[in-house]
mmCIF file with all atom_site columns, C-alpha atoms in Angstrom:
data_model
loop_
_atom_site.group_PDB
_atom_site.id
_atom_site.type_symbol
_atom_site.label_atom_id
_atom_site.label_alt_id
_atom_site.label_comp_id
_atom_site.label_asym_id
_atom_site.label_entity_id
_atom_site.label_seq_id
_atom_site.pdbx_PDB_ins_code
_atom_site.Cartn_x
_atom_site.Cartn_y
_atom_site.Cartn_z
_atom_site.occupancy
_atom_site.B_iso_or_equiv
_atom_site.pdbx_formal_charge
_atom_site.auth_seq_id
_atom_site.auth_comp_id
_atom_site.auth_asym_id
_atom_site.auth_atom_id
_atom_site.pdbx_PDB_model_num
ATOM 1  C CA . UNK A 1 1  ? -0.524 -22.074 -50.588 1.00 45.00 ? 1381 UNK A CA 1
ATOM 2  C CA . UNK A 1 2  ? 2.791  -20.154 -50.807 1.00 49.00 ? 1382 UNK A CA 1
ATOM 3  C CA . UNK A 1 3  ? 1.010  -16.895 -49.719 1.00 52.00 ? 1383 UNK A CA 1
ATOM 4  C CA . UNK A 1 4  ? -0.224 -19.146 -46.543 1.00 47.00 ? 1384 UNK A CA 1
ATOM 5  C CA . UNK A 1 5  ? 3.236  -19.955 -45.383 1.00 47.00 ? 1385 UNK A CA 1
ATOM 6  C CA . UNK A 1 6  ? 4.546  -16.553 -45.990 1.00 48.00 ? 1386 UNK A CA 1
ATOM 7  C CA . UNK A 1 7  ? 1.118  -15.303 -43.843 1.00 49.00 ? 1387 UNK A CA 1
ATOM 8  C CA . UNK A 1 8  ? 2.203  -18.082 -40.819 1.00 48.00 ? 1388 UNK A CA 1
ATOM 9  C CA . UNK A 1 9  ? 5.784  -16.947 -40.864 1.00 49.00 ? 1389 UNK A CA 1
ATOM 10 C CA . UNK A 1 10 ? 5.550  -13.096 -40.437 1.00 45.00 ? 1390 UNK A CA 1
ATOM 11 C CA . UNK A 1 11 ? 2.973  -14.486 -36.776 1.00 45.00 ? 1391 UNK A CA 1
ATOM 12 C CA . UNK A 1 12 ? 5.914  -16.230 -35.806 1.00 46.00 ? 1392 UNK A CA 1
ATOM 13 C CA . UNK A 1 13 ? 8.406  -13.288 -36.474 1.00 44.00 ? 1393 UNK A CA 1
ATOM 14 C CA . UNK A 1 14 ? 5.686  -11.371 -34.283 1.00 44.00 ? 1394 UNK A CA 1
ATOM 15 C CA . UNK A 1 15 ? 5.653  -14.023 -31.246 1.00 45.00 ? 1395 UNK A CA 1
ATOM 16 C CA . UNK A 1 16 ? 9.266  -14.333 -31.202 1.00 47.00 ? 1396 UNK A CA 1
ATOM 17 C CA . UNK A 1 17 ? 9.734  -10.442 -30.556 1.00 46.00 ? 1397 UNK A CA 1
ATOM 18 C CA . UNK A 1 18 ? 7.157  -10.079 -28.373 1.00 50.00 ? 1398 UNK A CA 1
ATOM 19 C CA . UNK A 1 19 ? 8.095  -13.416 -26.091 1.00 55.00 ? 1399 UNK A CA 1
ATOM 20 C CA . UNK A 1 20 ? 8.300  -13.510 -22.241 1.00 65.00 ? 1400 UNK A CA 1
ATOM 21 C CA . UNK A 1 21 ? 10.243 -16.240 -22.221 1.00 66.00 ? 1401 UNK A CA 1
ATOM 22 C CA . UNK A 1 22 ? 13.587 -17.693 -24.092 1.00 68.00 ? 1402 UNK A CA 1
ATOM 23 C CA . UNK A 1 23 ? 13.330 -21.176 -25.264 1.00 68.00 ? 1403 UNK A CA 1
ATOM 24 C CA . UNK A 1 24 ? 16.238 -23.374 -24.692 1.00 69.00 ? 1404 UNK A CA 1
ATOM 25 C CA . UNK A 1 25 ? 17.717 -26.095 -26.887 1.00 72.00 ? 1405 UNK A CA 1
ATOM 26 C CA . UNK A 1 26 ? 15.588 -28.651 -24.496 1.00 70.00 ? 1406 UNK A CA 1
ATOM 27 C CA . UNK A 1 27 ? 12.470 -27.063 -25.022 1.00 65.00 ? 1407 UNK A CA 1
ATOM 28 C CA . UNK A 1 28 ? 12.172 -25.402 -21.625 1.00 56.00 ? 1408 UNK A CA 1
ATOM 29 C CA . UNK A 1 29 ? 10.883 -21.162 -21.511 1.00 58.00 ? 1409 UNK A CA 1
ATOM 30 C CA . UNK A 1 30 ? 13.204 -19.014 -18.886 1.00 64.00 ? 1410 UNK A CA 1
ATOM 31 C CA . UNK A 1 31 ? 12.169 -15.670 -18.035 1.00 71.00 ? 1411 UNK A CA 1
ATOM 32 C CA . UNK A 1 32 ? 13.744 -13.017 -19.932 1.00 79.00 ? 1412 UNK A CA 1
ATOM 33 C CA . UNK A 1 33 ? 16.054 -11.332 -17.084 1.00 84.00 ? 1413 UNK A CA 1
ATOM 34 C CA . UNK A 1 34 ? 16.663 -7.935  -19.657 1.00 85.00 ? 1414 UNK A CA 1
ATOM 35 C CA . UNK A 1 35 ? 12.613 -7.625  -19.575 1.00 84.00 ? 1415 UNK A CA 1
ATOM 36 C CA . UNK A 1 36 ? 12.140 -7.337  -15.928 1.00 87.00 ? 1416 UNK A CA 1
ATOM 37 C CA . UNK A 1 37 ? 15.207 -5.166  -15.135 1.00 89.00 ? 1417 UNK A CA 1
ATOM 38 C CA . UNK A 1 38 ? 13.903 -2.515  -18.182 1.00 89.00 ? 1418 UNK A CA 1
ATOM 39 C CA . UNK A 1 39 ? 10.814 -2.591  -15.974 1.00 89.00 ? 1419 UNK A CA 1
ATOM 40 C CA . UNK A 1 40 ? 12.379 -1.885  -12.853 1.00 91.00 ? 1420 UNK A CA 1
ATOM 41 C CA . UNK A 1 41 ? 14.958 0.972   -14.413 1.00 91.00 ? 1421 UNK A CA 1
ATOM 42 C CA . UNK A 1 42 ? 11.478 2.494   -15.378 1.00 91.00 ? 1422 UNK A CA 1
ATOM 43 C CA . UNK A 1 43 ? 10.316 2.934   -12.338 1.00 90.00 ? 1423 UNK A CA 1
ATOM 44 C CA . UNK A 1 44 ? 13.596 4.430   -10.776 1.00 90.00 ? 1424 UNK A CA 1
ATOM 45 C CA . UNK A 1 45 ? 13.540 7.013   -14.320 1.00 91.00 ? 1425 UNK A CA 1
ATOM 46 C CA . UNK A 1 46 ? 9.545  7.803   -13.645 1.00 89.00 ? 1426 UNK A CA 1
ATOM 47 C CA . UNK A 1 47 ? 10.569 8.390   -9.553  1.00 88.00 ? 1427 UNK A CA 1
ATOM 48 C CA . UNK A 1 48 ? 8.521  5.838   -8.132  1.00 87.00 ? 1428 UNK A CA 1
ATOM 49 C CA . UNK A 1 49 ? 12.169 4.376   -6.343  1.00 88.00 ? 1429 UNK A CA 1
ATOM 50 C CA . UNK A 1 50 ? 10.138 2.439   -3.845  1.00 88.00 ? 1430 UNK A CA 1
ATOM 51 C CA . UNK A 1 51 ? 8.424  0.256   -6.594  1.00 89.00 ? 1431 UNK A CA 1
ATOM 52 C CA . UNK A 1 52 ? 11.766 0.139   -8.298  1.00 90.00 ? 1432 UNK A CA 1
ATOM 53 C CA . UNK A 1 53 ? 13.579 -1.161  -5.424  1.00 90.00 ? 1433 UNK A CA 1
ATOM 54 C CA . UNK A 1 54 ? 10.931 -4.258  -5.174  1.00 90.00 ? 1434 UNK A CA 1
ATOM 55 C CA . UNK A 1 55 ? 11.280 -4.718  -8.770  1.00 91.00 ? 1435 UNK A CA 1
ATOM 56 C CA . UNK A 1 56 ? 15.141 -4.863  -8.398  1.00 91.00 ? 1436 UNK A CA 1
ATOM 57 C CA . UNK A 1 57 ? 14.660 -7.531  -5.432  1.00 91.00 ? 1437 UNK A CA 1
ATOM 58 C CA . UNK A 1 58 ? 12.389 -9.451  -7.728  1.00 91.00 ? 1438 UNK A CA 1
ATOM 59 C CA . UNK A 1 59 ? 15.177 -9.626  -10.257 1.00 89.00 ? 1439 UNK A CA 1
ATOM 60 C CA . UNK A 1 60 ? 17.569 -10.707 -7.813  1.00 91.00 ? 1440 UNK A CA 1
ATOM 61 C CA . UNK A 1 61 ? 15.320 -13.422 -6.924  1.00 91.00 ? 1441 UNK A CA 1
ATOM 62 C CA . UNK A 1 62 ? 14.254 -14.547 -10.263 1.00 86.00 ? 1442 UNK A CA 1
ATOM 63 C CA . UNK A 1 63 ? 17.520 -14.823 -11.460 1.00 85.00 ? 1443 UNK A CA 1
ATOM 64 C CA . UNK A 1 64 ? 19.780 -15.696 -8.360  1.00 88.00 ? 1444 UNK A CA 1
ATOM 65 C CA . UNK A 1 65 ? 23.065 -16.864 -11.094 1.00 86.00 ? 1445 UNK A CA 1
ATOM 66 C CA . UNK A 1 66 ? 23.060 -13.397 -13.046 1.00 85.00 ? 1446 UNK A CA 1
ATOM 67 C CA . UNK A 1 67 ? 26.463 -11.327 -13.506 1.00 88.00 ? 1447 UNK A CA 1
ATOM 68 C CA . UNK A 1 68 ? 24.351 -8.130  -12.991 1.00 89.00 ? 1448 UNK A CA 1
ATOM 69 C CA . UNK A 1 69 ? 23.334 -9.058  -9.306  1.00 90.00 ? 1449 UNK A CA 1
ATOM 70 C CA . UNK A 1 70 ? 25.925 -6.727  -7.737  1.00 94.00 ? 1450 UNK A CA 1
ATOM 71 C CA . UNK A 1 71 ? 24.129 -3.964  -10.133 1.00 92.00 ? 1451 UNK A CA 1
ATOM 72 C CA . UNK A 1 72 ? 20.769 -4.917  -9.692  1.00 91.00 ? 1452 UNK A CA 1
ATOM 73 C CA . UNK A 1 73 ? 21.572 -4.380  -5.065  1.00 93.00 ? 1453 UNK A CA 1
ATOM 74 C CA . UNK A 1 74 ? 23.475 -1.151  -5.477  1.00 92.00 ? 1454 UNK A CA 1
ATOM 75 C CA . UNK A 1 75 ? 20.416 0.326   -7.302  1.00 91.00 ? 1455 UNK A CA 1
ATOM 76 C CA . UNK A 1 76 ? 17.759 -1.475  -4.681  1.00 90.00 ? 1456 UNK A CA 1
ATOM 77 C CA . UNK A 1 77 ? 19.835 -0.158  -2.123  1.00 90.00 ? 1457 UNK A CA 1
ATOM 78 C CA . UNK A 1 78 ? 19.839 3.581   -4.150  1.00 87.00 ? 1458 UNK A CA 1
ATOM 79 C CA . UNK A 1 79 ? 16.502 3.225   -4.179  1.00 82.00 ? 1459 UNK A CA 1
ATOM 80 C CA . UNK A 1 80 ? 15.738 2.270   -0.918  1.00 81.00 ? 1460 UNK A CA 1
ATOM 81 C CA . UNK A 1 81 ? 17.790 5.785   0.365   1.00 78.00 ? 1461 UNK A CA 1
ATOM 82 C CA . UNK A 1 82 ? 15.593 8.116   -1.874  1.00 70.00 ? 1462 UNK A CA 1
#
């Protein structure tokens, strides 16, 4: 049975690097904000700086309280110009 907990653990390891989400102390998921900005600095490193720029807003949006805001404008704005 030993084996069988040792089995269950290492899936749960898995899920909680792969996760979407965070899960608070109250049980609620948030977004993860690092996820979706790695997404849009992608697209501004691959060129496509219109996608980027939307990706950016969607940031903004998703996470309207974040310190990185002011960041995450100047490079929808960068993109935006290119």
């Amino acid at each position: 049975f030993g084996d069988l907990v040792d089995s269950f653990r290492l899936i749960e390891i898995w899920n909680d690097v792969f996760m979407e989400f965070n899960k608070t102390a109250e049980g609620v998921y948030e977004k993860l904000e690092k996820k979706e900005a790695d997404g849009a600095k992608l697209y501004f490193n691959i060129g496509y700086y219109k996608s980027a720029a939307v990706a950016y807003k969607s940031v903004m949006h998703d996470f309207p309280d974040s310190p990185n805001n002011d960041q995450y404008m100047l490079m929808m704005l960068k993109n935006l110009k290119e």
